Amino acid sequence: MTDTRRALPSIGALLERAPVRALLDTAPRALVVDAVRATVAQARESATAPADDEAWAAAIVQRLAELSRPSLRRVINATGIVLHTNLGRAPLADAAIDAIAAIAAGYSNLELDLAQGARGSRYVHCASLLRELTGAEDALVVNNCAAALVLALNTVADGRDALLSRGELVEIGGSFRVHEIMAKSGARLREVGATNRTHLADYERAIGPDTGVLLKVHRSNFAVHGFTAEATVRDLAPLASAHGLPILHDLGSGLLVSLEAIGLRGEPTAREALDAGATIVVMSGDKLLGGPQAGLMAGRREAVEAARRHPLARALRMDKLSLAALEATLALYRDPPRALREIPTLALLAATPESLRRRAGELTVTLRRAGIACDTVDSTGSVGAGAFPDAELPGAAVALHGDAEGWSARLRAGSPAVVGRVHDGRMHLDLRAVLDSELTDLAQTVVAARG
Ligand SMILES: *Cc1c(COP(=O)(O)O)cnc(C)c1O
């Protein structure tokens, strides 16, 4: 680089030079022009310019690559958090990916009743599977759980009070705060009890002519310990029924099968929540369920039917690709051992510390062979996305020696990008949420990111 501020070539002149002109064979002209312009601007700003045509072309090629790169890119999740909301939550099962591909490539019976040859409803596609898997009388799928909650609240309690324990007035992450969502739903929040203790009597005292619903919200991302009390749905059911009030239970993550077999206990399945007396349960499709982004609503016939007919349902409806993925994911749950094997979220959660240590050991060997100093270390992963907040998942990581922040930045710039975790001043690549199919790419990105 030389200081050539006064002698920077013009955009037009650069576009005429052979190595730059050659770029027009493979990239759209407008993009090449943008890359040239950005490269010249960068040279002007930094007061240094590429020395010759080749160097200009190289700088422009790099700019072009940056400009052509999609905004939404693949990331290898080496954070140890299985359901990472910032990283897109659940990776999909092969069956779900195949279903998306089949439906995406052509037309489908999204809203056509093939048997009758008449107009159909998109809402039928996952409803019977959900009824089968939860025991609910009826079910409805919308865009995400927040949408399902708004729709359910507006359906049962528009303009009326929704009673909610102060201990369940939670913020889930991003900007999802239950009371703010509720304000938009048209229901009026009426807080009952105290942060640590809420009793049945607190609800009983608060019920009046304006009460529309008893709301229960799962404490997704925190746990309350110590001097605590809670009125469960089972406790509330007789009270609700005596006053003719519905119970709406936001389960958040939403389990279709118990995960006790893989050591995760304490959260109810959708079936258990409904059996306990909830009128409607809502849950996410892309948390523990391991499917696409979706909001699942299941419960009593009249309540779900009213939600389905609600004008808001149209605004919150699910798209066909997500419906295809959700139906295929739900179908796997008909055979729970198969679900545990084939739904990546569940398989990642089920991985044993021994298997993770073995994979971390293998990655350490590969990286050392490439001259990268690193060690295999024990680490603790978590479920993430507001599910089993207390659960610690013992596993293993590869700790890279050297400047952790430098590693972190270079790995994030990789292709695919790798997002790890800085722990005790070291860059850790936790194997808990790394899929088998990603191990080769992970090693390659680390080698390419060597400082
Ligand atoms: C995550 C969560 C939601 C929001 O779910 P989305 O599918 O992200 O909209 C709502 N309620 C609870 C309790 C949650 O944990």
Short mmCIF file of C-alpha atoms and ligand atoms in Angstrom, two decimals:
data_model
loop_
_atom_site.label_atom_id
_atom_site.label_comp_id
_atom_site.label_asym_id
_atom_site.label_seq_id
_atom_site.Cartn_x
_atom_site.Cartn_y
_atom_site.Cartn_z
CA MET A 1 0.00 0.00 0.00
CA THR A 2 1.25 3.50 -0.81
CA ASP A 3 -0.06 6.92 0.10
CA THR A 4 -1.81 7.81 -3.14
CA ARG A 5 -4.70 9.88 -1.86
CA ARG A 6 -4.33 12.40 -4.66
CA ALA A 7 -3.93 9.77 -7.35
CA LEU A 8 -6.85 7.39 -6.66
CA PRO A 9 -8.20 5.94 -9.89
CA SER A 10 -11.76 6.80 -10.88
CA ILE A 11 -14.51 4.20 -10.62
CA GLY A 12 -14.84 4.19 -14.40
CA ALA A 13 -11.11 3.67 -14.91
CA LEU A 14 -11.02 0.76 -12.44
CA LEU A 15 -13.95 -0.91 -14.20
CA GLU A 16 -11.99 -0.79 -17.47
CA ARG A 17 -8.97 -2.64 -16.09
CA ALA A 18 -8.81 -6.27 -17.19
CA PRO A 19 -8.85 -8.09 -13.83
CA VAL A 20 -11.77 -5.96 -12.66
CA ARG A 21 -13.64 -6.22 -15.96
CA ALA A 22 -13.33 -10.00 -15.70
CA LEU A 23 -15.46 -9.89 -12.56
CA LEU A 24 -18.43 -8.78 -14.68
CA ASP A 25 -18.52 -12.27 -16.21
CA THR A 26 -19.65 -13.81 -12.93
CA ALA A 27 -21.27 -11.03 -10.88
CA PRO A 28 -24.04 -8.51 -11.64
CA ARG A 29 -22.66 -5.17 -12.87
CA ALA A 30 -24.37 -3.15 -10.14
CA LEU A 31 -22.74 -5.26 -7.45
CA VAL A 32 -19.28 -4.97 -9.04
CA VAL A 33 -19.72 -1.19 -9.27
CA ASP A 34 -20.71 -1.10 -5.59
CA ALA A 35 -17.64 -3.14 -4.69
CA VAL A 36 -15.36 -0.84 -6.72
CA ARG A 37 -16.90 2.23 -5.12
CA ALA A 38 -16.54 0.80 -1.61
CA THR A 39 -12.92 -0.19 -2.27
CA VAL A 40 -12.04 3.33 -3.50
CA ALA A 41 -13.83 4.87 -0.52
CA GLN A 42 -11.90 2.61 1.82
CA ALA A 43 -8.60 3.61 0.15
CA ARG A 44 -9.49 7.28 0.51
CA GLU A 45 -10.46 6.89 4.16
CA SER A 46 -7.42 4.90 5.18
CA ALA A 47 -5.11 7.09 3.06
CA THR A 48 -3.55 3.98 1.54
CA ALA A 49 -4.36 2.41 -1.79
CA PRO A 50 -3.61 -0.95 -3.43
CA ALA A 51 -0.28 -0.73 -5.26
CA ASP A 52 -1.21 -2.07 -8.70
CA ASP A 53 -4.05 -3.46 -10.81
CA GLU A 54 -3.73 -6.93 -9.31
CA ALA A 55 -3.92 -5.56 -5.80
CA TRP A 56 -6.92 -3.41 -6.69
CA ALA A 57 -8.64 -6.45 -8.19
CA ALA A 58 -7.90 -8.52 -5.09
CA ALA A 59 -9.34 -5.84 -2.81
CA ILE A 60 -12.40 -5.51 -5.04
CA VAL A 61 -12.90 -9.30 -5.16
CA GLN A 62 -12.89 -9.40 -1.39
CA ARG A 63 -15.44 -6.56 -1.22
CA LEU A 64 -17.57 -8.32 -3.81
CA ALA A 65 -17.53 -11.51 -1.76
CA GLU A 66 -18.70 -9.57 1.30
CA LEU A 67 -21.48 -7.86 -0.67
CA SER A 68 -22.67 -11.14 -2.24
CA ARG A 69 -22.74 -13.08 1.02
CA PRO A 70 -26.28 -13.75 2.21
CA SER A 71 -27.30 -11.98 5.41
CA LEU A 72 -28.73 -15.18 6.90
CA ARG A 73 -25.91 -17.70 7.08
CA ARG A 74 -25.08 -21.09 8.53
CA VAL A 75 -23.55 -21.11 12.01
CA ILE A 76 -22.03 -23.99 13.94
CA ASN A 77 -23.25 -23.73 17.50
CA ALA A 78 -20.29 -24.38 19.80
CA THR A 79 -21.82 -22.49 22.74
CA GLY A 80 -23.07 -25.57 24.60
CA ILE A 81 -26.61 -24.14 24.59
CA VAL A 82 -28.84 -26.50 22.64
CA LEU A 83 -31.80 -24.18 22.06
CA HIS A 84 -30.06 -20.89 21.34
CA THR A 85 -32.65 -18.29 20.30
CA ASN A 86 -30.01 -16.08 18.64
CA LEU A 87 -28.83 -19.07 16.61
CA GLY A 88 -32.26 -20.06 15.35
CA ARG A 89 -33.31 -22.51 18.08
CA ALA A 90 -34.07 -26.05 16.91
CA PRO A 91 -32.22 -27.67 13.99
CA LEU A 92 -34.78 -29.73 12.07
CA ALA A 93 -35.06 -33.48 11.67
CA ASP A 94 -34.32 -34.95 8.23
CA ALA A 95 -37.99 -35.86 7.88
CA ALA A 96 -38.94 -32.21 8.40
CA ILE A 97 -36.32 -30.97 5.93
CA ASP A 98 -37.55 -33.48 3.32
CA ALA A 99 -41.14 -32.34 3.89
CA ILE A 100 -40.16 -28.69 3.37
CA ALA A 101 -38.33 -29.54 0.15
CA ALA A 102 -41.28 -31.54 -1.20
CA ILE A 103 -43.83 -28.82 -0.49
CA ALA A 104 -41.59 -25.87 -1.41
CA ALA A 105 -40.83 -27.09 -4.91
CA GLY A 106 -44.40 -27.09 -6.17
CA TYR A 107 -48.06 -26.72 -5.26
CA SER A 108 -49.83 -28.35 -2.35
CA ASN A 109 -53.28 -28.89 -0.87
CA LEU A 110 -52.61 -26.12 1.64
CA GLU A 111 -56.19 -24.90 1.49
CA LEU A 112 -57.85 -27.51 -0.68
CA ASP A 113 -59.83 -30.50 0.48
CA LEU A 114 -58.58 -33.12 -1.98
CA ALA A 115 -61.27 -35.67 -1.08
CA GLN A 116 -64.14 -33.24 -1.73
CA GLY A 117 -62.43 -31.17 -4.40
CA ALA A 118 -63.57 -28.12 -2.45
CA ARG A 119 -61.97 -25.29 -0.59
CA GLY A 120 -60.22 -26.52 2.55
CA SER A 121 -58.46 -25.00 5.55
CA ARG A 122 -54.76 -24.77 6.30
CA TYR A 123 -55.64 -25.29 9.95
CA VAL A 124 -56.49 -28.97 9.43
CA HIS A 125 -52.96 -30.05 8.59
CA CYS A 126 -51.47 -30.53 12.04
CA ALA A 127 -54.67 -30.53 14.07
CA SER A 128 -55.38 -34.25 14.16
CA LEU A 129 -51.77 -35.15 14.99
CA LEU A 130 -51.83 -32.63 17.83
CA ARG A 131 -55.11 -34.03 19.14
CA GLU A 132 -53.62 -37.50 19.03
CA LEU A 133 -50.39 -36.47 20.79
CA THR A 134 -51.91 -34.25 23.49
CA GLY A 135 -55.34 -35.79 24.03
CA ALA A 136 -56.91 -32.36 23.38
CA GLU A 137 -60.36 -32.03 21.82
CA ASP A 138 -59.04 -29.58 19.25
CA ALA A 139 -55.82 -27.84 18.22
CA LEU A 140 -54.67 -24.87 16.18
CA VAL A 141 -51.25 -23.84 14.91
CA VAL A 142 -50.14 -20.23 14.43
CA ASN A 143 -46.88 -18.40 13.80
CA ASN A 144 -45.23 -18.70 17.21
CA CYS A 145 -46.07 -19.10 20.87
CA ALA A 146 -46.31 -15.35 21.50
CA ALA A 147 -48.92 -15.20 18.72
CA ALA A 148 -50.79 -18.16 20.18
CA LEU A 149 -50.85 -16.44 23.58
CA VAL A 150 -52.17 -13.14 22.16
CA LEU A 151 -54.78 -14.96 20.12
CA ALA A 152 -55.91 -17.13 23.02
CA LEU A 153 -56.12 -14.16 25.41
CA ASN A 154 -58.00 -12.01 22.96
CA THR A 155 -60.38 -14.87 22.24
CA VAL A 156 -61.28 -15.64 25.85
CA ALA A 157 -60.70 -12.37 27.72
CA ASP A 158 -60.91 -9.32 25.42
CA GLY A 159 -61.68 -6.28 27.58
CA ARG A 160 -61.72 -8.36 30.73
CA ASP A 161 -59.28 -9.27 33.48
CA ALA A 162 -56.64 -11.97 33.16
CA LEU A 163 -55.48 -13.05 36.59
CA LEU A 164 -51.76 -13.78 36.76
CA SER A 165 -49.46 -14.49 39.69
CA ARG A 166 -46.78 -11.86 40.35
CA GLY A 167 -44.34 -14.76 40.33
CA GLU A 168 -45.16 -15.42 36.68
CA LEU A 169 -44.83 -11.89 35.35
CA VAL A 170 -41.84 -12.86 33.32
CA GLU A 171 -39.64 -11.57 30.54
CA ILE A 172 -38.69 -14.40 28.22
CA GLY A 173 -35.95 -12.67 26.26
CA GLY A 174 -35.72 -10.38 23.30
CA SER A 175 -38.59 -8.06 24.05
CA PHE A 176 -41.14 -10.64 25.11
CA ARG A 177 -42.60 -9.56 28.41
CA VAL A 178 -45.79 -11.26 29.41
CA HIS A 179 -47.47 -8.09 30.67
CA GLU A 180 -46.60 -6.16 27.51
CA ILE A 181 -47.95 -8.92 25.29
CA MET A 182 -51.05 -8.98 27.42
CA ALA A 183 -51.57 -5.24 27.05
CA LYS A 184 -51.68 -5.79 23.27
CA SER A 185 -54.02 -8.74 23.59
CA GLY A 186 -56.90 -6.62 24.84
CA ALA A 187 -57.01 -8.47 28.17
CA ARG A 188 -56.36 -6.46 31.34
CA LEU A 189 -53.61 -7.82 33.53
CA ARG A 190 -54.65 -8.27 37.13
CA GLU A 191 -51.72 -9.30 39.30
CA VAL A 192 -52.33 -11.64 42.20
CA GLY A 193 -50.14 -12.90 45.05
CA ALA A 194 -46.50 -12.06 45.69
CA THR A 195 -43.37 -12.73 43.67
CA ASN A 196 -42.37 -15.73 45.75
CA ARG A 197 -45.74 -16.93 47.05
CA THR A 198 -49.15 -17.04 45.43
CA HIS A 199 -52.01 -19.03 46.94
CA LEU A 200 -55.33 -20.26 45.66
CA ALA A 201 -57.00 -17.71 47.95
CA ASP A 202 -55.24 -14.87 46.11
CA TYR A 203 -57.00 -15.89 42.90
CA GLU A 204 -60.26 -16.45 44.74
CA ARG A 205 -60.24 -12.92 46.19
CA ALA A 206 -59.41 -11.36 42.82
CA ILE A 207 -62.23 -13.02 40.88
CA GLY A 208 -65.03 -10.60 40.07
CA PRO A 209 -67.56 -9.80 37.38
CA ASP A 210 -64.81 -8.54 35.04
CA THR A 211 -62.63 -11.63 35.25
CA GLY A 212 -62.14 -13.33 31.89
CA VAL A 213 -59.42 -15.93 32.43
CA LEU A 214 -56.98 -17.46 34.89
CA LEU A 215 -53.57 -17.33 33.26
CA LYS A 216 -50.59 -19.51 34.13
CA VAL A 217 -47.22 -18.75 32.56
CA HIS A 218 -44.32 -21.13 32.72
CA ARG A 219 -41.22 -19.65 34.39
CA SER A 220 -39.08 -20.46 31.45
CA ASN A 221 -35.72 -18.95 32.13
CA PHE A 222 -35.45 -18.78 35.89
CA ALA A 223 -36.35 -20.77 38.97
CA VAL A 224 -37.67 -19.58 42.31
CA HIS A 225 -36.13 -21.22 45.35
CA GLY A 226 -36.62 -20.77 49.09
CA PHE A 227 -39.86 -19.59 50.69
CA THR A 228 -42.21 -20.19 47.80
CA ALA A 229 -45.76 -21.25 47.06
CA GLU A 230 -47.70 -21.65 43.87
CA ALA A 231 -51.25 -22.53 42.96
CA THR A 232 -50.94 -25.09 40.18
CA VAL A 233 -53.42 -25.57 37.35
CA ARG A 234 -54.74 -28.59 39.24
CA ASP A 235 -55.30 -26.39 42.31
CA LEU A 236 -57.00 -23.71 40.22
CA ALA A 237 -59.26 -26.04 38.21
CA PRO A 238 -62.12 -26.34 40.76
CA LEU A 239 -62.12 -22.57 41.33
CA ALA A 240 -62.19 -21.86 37.61
CA SER A 241 -64.97 -24.31 37.03
CA ALA A 242 -67.05 -22.93 39.94
CA HIS A 243 -66.90 -19.49 38.31
CA GLY A 244 -67.20 -20.72 34.73
CA LEU A 245 -63.76 -19.33 33.87
CA PRO A 246 -61.22 -20.78 31.43
CA ILE A 247 -57.62 -21.52 32.43
CA LEU A 248 -55.01 -20.58 29.86
CA HIS A 249 -51.60 -22.18 30.40
CA ASP A 250 -48.59 -20.79 28.53
CA LEU A 251 -46.24 -23.76 28.67
CA GLY A 252 -43.52 -21.94 26.74
CA SER A 253 -41.30 -24.73 25.60
CA GLY A 254 -43.88 -27.43 25.42
CA LEU A 255 -43.14 -31.11 25.74
CA LEU A 256 -45.02 -33.81 23.88
CA VAL A 257 -43.19 -36.65 25.61
CA SER A 258 -41.52 -36.84 28.99
CA LEU A 259 -37.76 -36.27 28.84
CA GLU A 260 -37.08 -38.04 32.14
CA ALA A 261 -35.27 -40.75 30.18
CA ILE A 262 -32.58 -38.19 29.38
CA GLY A 263 -32.50 -36.73 32.86
CA LEU A 264 -34.78 -33.72 32.34
CA ARG A 265 -37.69 -33.64 34.75
CA GLY A 266 -40.05 -31.15 36.35
CA GLU A 267 -41.85 -29.73 33.31
CA PRO A 268 -45.29 -31.04 32.35
CA THR A 269 -46.08 -32.46 28.94
CA ALA A 270 -48.92 -30.81 27.04
CA ARG A 271 -51.09 -33.84 27.84
CA GLU A 272 -50.37 -33.54 31.56
CA ALA A 273 -51.13 -29.81 31.51
CA LEU A 274 -54.48 -30.45 29.83
CA ASP A 275 -55.27 -33.34 32.18
CA ALA A 276 -54.59 -31.02 35.11
CA GLY A 277 -57.49 -28.88 33.94
CA ALA A 278 -56.19 -26.23 31.53
CA THR A 279 -58.79 -25.09 29.02
CA ILE A 280 -56.10 -24.11 26.51
CA VAL A 281 -52.36 -24.69 26.50
CA VAL A 282 -49.99 -22.83 24.18
CA MET A 283 -46.39 -23.74 23.38
CA SER A 284 -43.56 -23.13 20.93
CA GLY A 285 -42.79 -25.36 17.98
CA ASP A 286 -39.05 -24.63 17.91
CA LYS A 287 -38.04 -25.11 21.52
CA LEU A 288 -38.01 -28.58 23.11
CA LEU A 289 -40.45 -29.86 20.53
CA GLY A 290 -37.59 -29.58 18.05
CA GLY A 291 -39.63 -28.37 15.08
CA PRO A 292 -39.97 -25.14 13.09
CA GLN A 293 -41.03 -21.80 14.54
CA ALA A 294 -44.69 -22.23 15.44
CA GLY A 295 -47.23 -21.57 18.15
CA LEU A 296 -49.28 -24.60 19.10
CA MET A 297 -52.62 -24.22 20.79
CA ALA A 298 -54.49 -27.23 22.16
CA GLY A 299 -57.51 -27.56 24.38
CA ARG A 300 -61.27 -27.55 24.65
CA ARG A 301 -63.28 -27.61 21.47
CA GLU A 302 -65.26 -24.38 21.89
CA ALA A 303 -62.24 -22.32 22.93
CA VAL A 304 -59.98 -23.52 20.11
CA GLU A 305 -62.80 -23.19 17.58
CA ALA A 306 -63.38 -19.59 18.69
CA ALA A 307 -59.67 -18.85 18.26
CA ARG A 308 -59.71 -20.40 14.79
CA ARG A 309 -62.62 -18.17 13.72
CA HIS A 310 -61.02 -15.06 15.22
CA PRO A 311 -59.90 -12.45 12.62
CA LEU A 312 -56.49 -12.29 14.32
CA ALA A 313 -55.89 -15.94 13.41
CA ARG A 314 -55.60 -14.86 9.78
CA ALA A 315 -52.91 -12.32 10.64
CA LEU A 316 -50.98 -14.81 12.74
CA ARG A 317 -51.27 -17.79 10.45
CA MET A 318 -48.48 -20.24 9.75
CA ASP A 319 -46.84 -20.58 6.32
CA LYS A 320 -46.90 -23.81 4.32
CA LEU A 321 -43.19 -24.62 4.70
CA SER A 322 -43.37 -24.44 8.48
CA LEU A 323 -46.59 -26.47 8.45
CA ALA A 324 -44.86 -29.16 6.38
CA ALA A 325 -41.93 -29.25 8.80
CA LEU A 326 -44.18 -29.27 11.85
CA GLU A 327 -46.37 -32.10 10.57
CA ALA A 328 -43.31 -34.23 9.82
CA THR A 329 -41.81 -33.47 13.25
CA LEU A 330 -45.07 -34.25 15.06
CA ALA A 331 -45.36 -37.53 13.16
CA LEU A 332 -42.01 -38.64 14.64
CA TYR A 333 -43.53 -38.33 18.13
CA ARG A 334 -45.92 -41.21 17.36
CA ASP A 335 -42.90 -43.40 18.15
CA PRO A 336 -41.19 -41.69 21.13
CA PRO A 337 -37.88 -43.64 20.97
CA ARG A 338 -37.67 -42.66 17.31
CA ALA A 339 -38.39 -39.02 18.22
CA LEU A 340 -35.49 -39.10 20.69
CA ARG A 341 -33.19 -40.45 18.00
CA GLU A 342 -34.26 -38.42 14.99
CA ILE A 343 -35.21 -35.01 16.35
CA PRO A 344 -31.83 -33.25 16.61
CA THR A 345 -32.77 -31.17 19.66
CA LEU A 346 -33.63 -34.29 21.63
CA ALA A 347 -30.65 -36.25 20.33
CA LEU A 348 -28.28 -33.41 21.32
CA LEU A 349 -29.81 -33.24 24.79
CA ALA A 350 -29.49 -37.00 25.15
CA ALA A 351 -25.78 -37.17 24.21
CA THR A 352 -23.75 -38.62 27.08
CA PRO A 353 -20.75 -36.82 28.62
CA GLU A 354 -18.59 -39.78 27.49
CA SER A 355 -19.58 -39.42 23.85
CA LEU A 356 -19.01 -35.66 23.99
CA ARG A 357 -15.60 -36.16 25.61
CA ARG A 358 -14.67 -38.61 22.89
CA ARG A 359 -15.69 -36.21 20.13
CA ALA A 360 -13.87 -33.31 21.81
CA GLY A 361 -10.79 -35.53 22.08
CA GLU A 362 -10.94 -36.34 18.38
CA LEU A 363 -11.28 -32.67 17.46
CA THR A 364 -8.34 -31.81 19.72
CA VAL A 365 -6.18 -34.38 17.90
CA THR A 366 -7.22 -33.05 14.47
CA LEU A 367 -6.50 -29.45 15.44
CA ARG A 368 -3.14 -30.27 17.06
CA ARG A 369 -2.10 -32.07 13.89
CA ALA A 370 -2.79 -28.81 12.07
CA GLY A 371 -0.50 -27.05 14.54
CA ILE A 372 -3.17 -25.48 16.74
CA ALA A 373 -2.49 -25.57 20.49
CA CYS A 374 -5.58 -26.77 22.34
CA ASP A 375 -6.88 -29.10 25.09
CA THR A 376 -9.96 -31.16 25.78
CA VAL A 377 -11.75 -29.84 28.87
CA ASP A 378 -14.92 -30.65 30.79
CA SER A 379 -17.72 -28.17 30.32
CA THR A 380 -21.32 -27.58 31.26
CA GLY A 381 -23.97 -26.96 28.64
CA SER A 382 -27.59 -25.97 29.05
CA VAL A 383 -30.96 -26.53 27.40
CA GLY A 384 -31.62 -22.86 26.58
CA ALA A 385 -34.66 -21.01 25.16
CA GLY A 386 -36.52 -21.08 28.40
CA ALA A 387 -36.63 -24.74 29.19
CA PHE A 388 -35.32 -26.55 32.24
CA PRO A 389 -33.44 -23.39 33.35
CA ASP A 390 -31.80 -25.24 36.24
CA ALA A 391 -30.55 -28.19 34.23
CA GLU A 392 -26.79 -28.49 33.83
CA LEU A 393 -25.63 -30.71 31.01
CA PRO A 394 -22.16 -32.11 31.68
CA GLY A 395 -20.17 -32.33 28.48
CA ALA A 396 -16.85 -31.46 26.90
CA ALA A 397 -15.21 -28.68 24.96
CA VAL A 398 -12.02 -27.95 23.09
CA ALA A 399 -10.17 -25.01 24.65
CA LEU A 400 -8.09 -23.08 22.10
CA HIS A 401 -4.89 -21.49 23.40
CA GLY A 402 -4.17 -17.87 22.53
CA ASP A 403 -6.14 -14.66 22.47
CA ALA A 404 -9.76 -15.66 23.08
CA GLU A 405 -11.35 -12.49 21.69
CA GLY A 406 -9.26 -12.79 18.52
CA TRP A 407 -10.34 -16.40 18.06
CA SER A 408 -13.94 -15.45 18.70
CA ALA A 409 -13.95 -12.71 16.03
CA ARG A 410 -12.15 -14.83 13.41
CA LEU A 411 -14.41 -17.85 14.01
CA ARG A 412 -17.52 -15.70 13.68
CA ALA A 413 -16.18 -14.43 10.33
CA GLY A 414 -15.65 -18.01 9.11
CA SER A 415 -17.68 -19.92 6.58
CA PRO A 416 -19.64 -21.50 8.09
CA ALA A 417 -19.38 -19.15 11.05
CA VAL A 418 -18.56 -20.76 14.39
CA VAL A 419 -19.92 -19.31 17.61
CA GLY A 420 -18.25 -20.60 20.75
CA ARG A 421 -17.97 -19.40 24.31
CA VAL A 422 -15.22 -17.47 26.03
CA HIS A 423 -14.64 -19.06 29.42
CA ASP A 424 -11.90 -18.10 31.89
CA GLY A 425 -10.10 -16.15 29.16
CA ARG A 426 -10.05 -19.15 26.78
CA MET A 427 -12.02 -19.78 23.62
CA HIS A 428 -14.11 -22.90 24.26
CA LEU A 429 -15.75 -24.92 21.53
CA ASP A 430 -18.43 -26.91 23.36
CA LEU A 431 -19.46 -30.10 21.54
CA ARG A 432 -22.93 -30.41 23.13
CA ALA A 433 -24.82 -28.62 20.34
CA VAL A 434 -22.53 -29.55 17.45
CA LEU A 435 -24.16 -32.04 15.07
CA ASP A 436 -22.13 -35.03 13.85
CA SER A 437 -22.46 -33.75 10.31
CA GLU A 438 -20.77 -30.48 11.31
CA LEU A 439 -17.55 -31.85 12.84
CA THR A 440 -15.49 -31.68 9.63
CA ASP A 441 -16.63 -28.13 8.85
CA LEU A 442 -15.95 -27.12 12.45
CA ALA A 443 -12.35 -28.34 12.26
CA GLN A 444 -11.84 -26.65 8.89
CA THR A 445 -13.20 -23.31 10.08
CA VAL A 446 -10.95 -23.41 13.14
CA VAL A 447 -7.88 -24.20 11.03
CA ALA A 448 -8.76 -21.39 8.59
CA ALA A 449 -9.26 -18.97 11.50
CA ARG A 450 -5.78 -19.53 12.92
CA GLY A 451 -4.40 -16.11 13.89
C1 LIG B 1 -40.46 -18.81 24.68
C2 LIG B 1 -41.73 -18.51 25.37
C3 LIG B 1 -42.73 -17.81 24.71
C4 LIG B 1 -42.55 -17.28 23.32
O1 LIG B 1 -42.49 -18.31 22.39
P1 LIG B 1 -42.19 -17.97 20.84
O2 LIG B 1 -42.47 -19.24 20.13
O3 LIG B 1 -40.76 -17.54 20.79
O4 LIG B 1 -43.10 -16.88 20.44
C5 LIG B 1 -43.91 -17.56 25.38
N1 LIG B 1 -44.07 -17.97 26.64
C6 LIG B 1 -43.14 -18.66 27.32
C7 LIG B 1 -43.40 -19.07 28.71
C8 LIG B 1 -41.92 -18.96 26.69
O5 LIG B 1 -40.98 -19.65 27.35
#
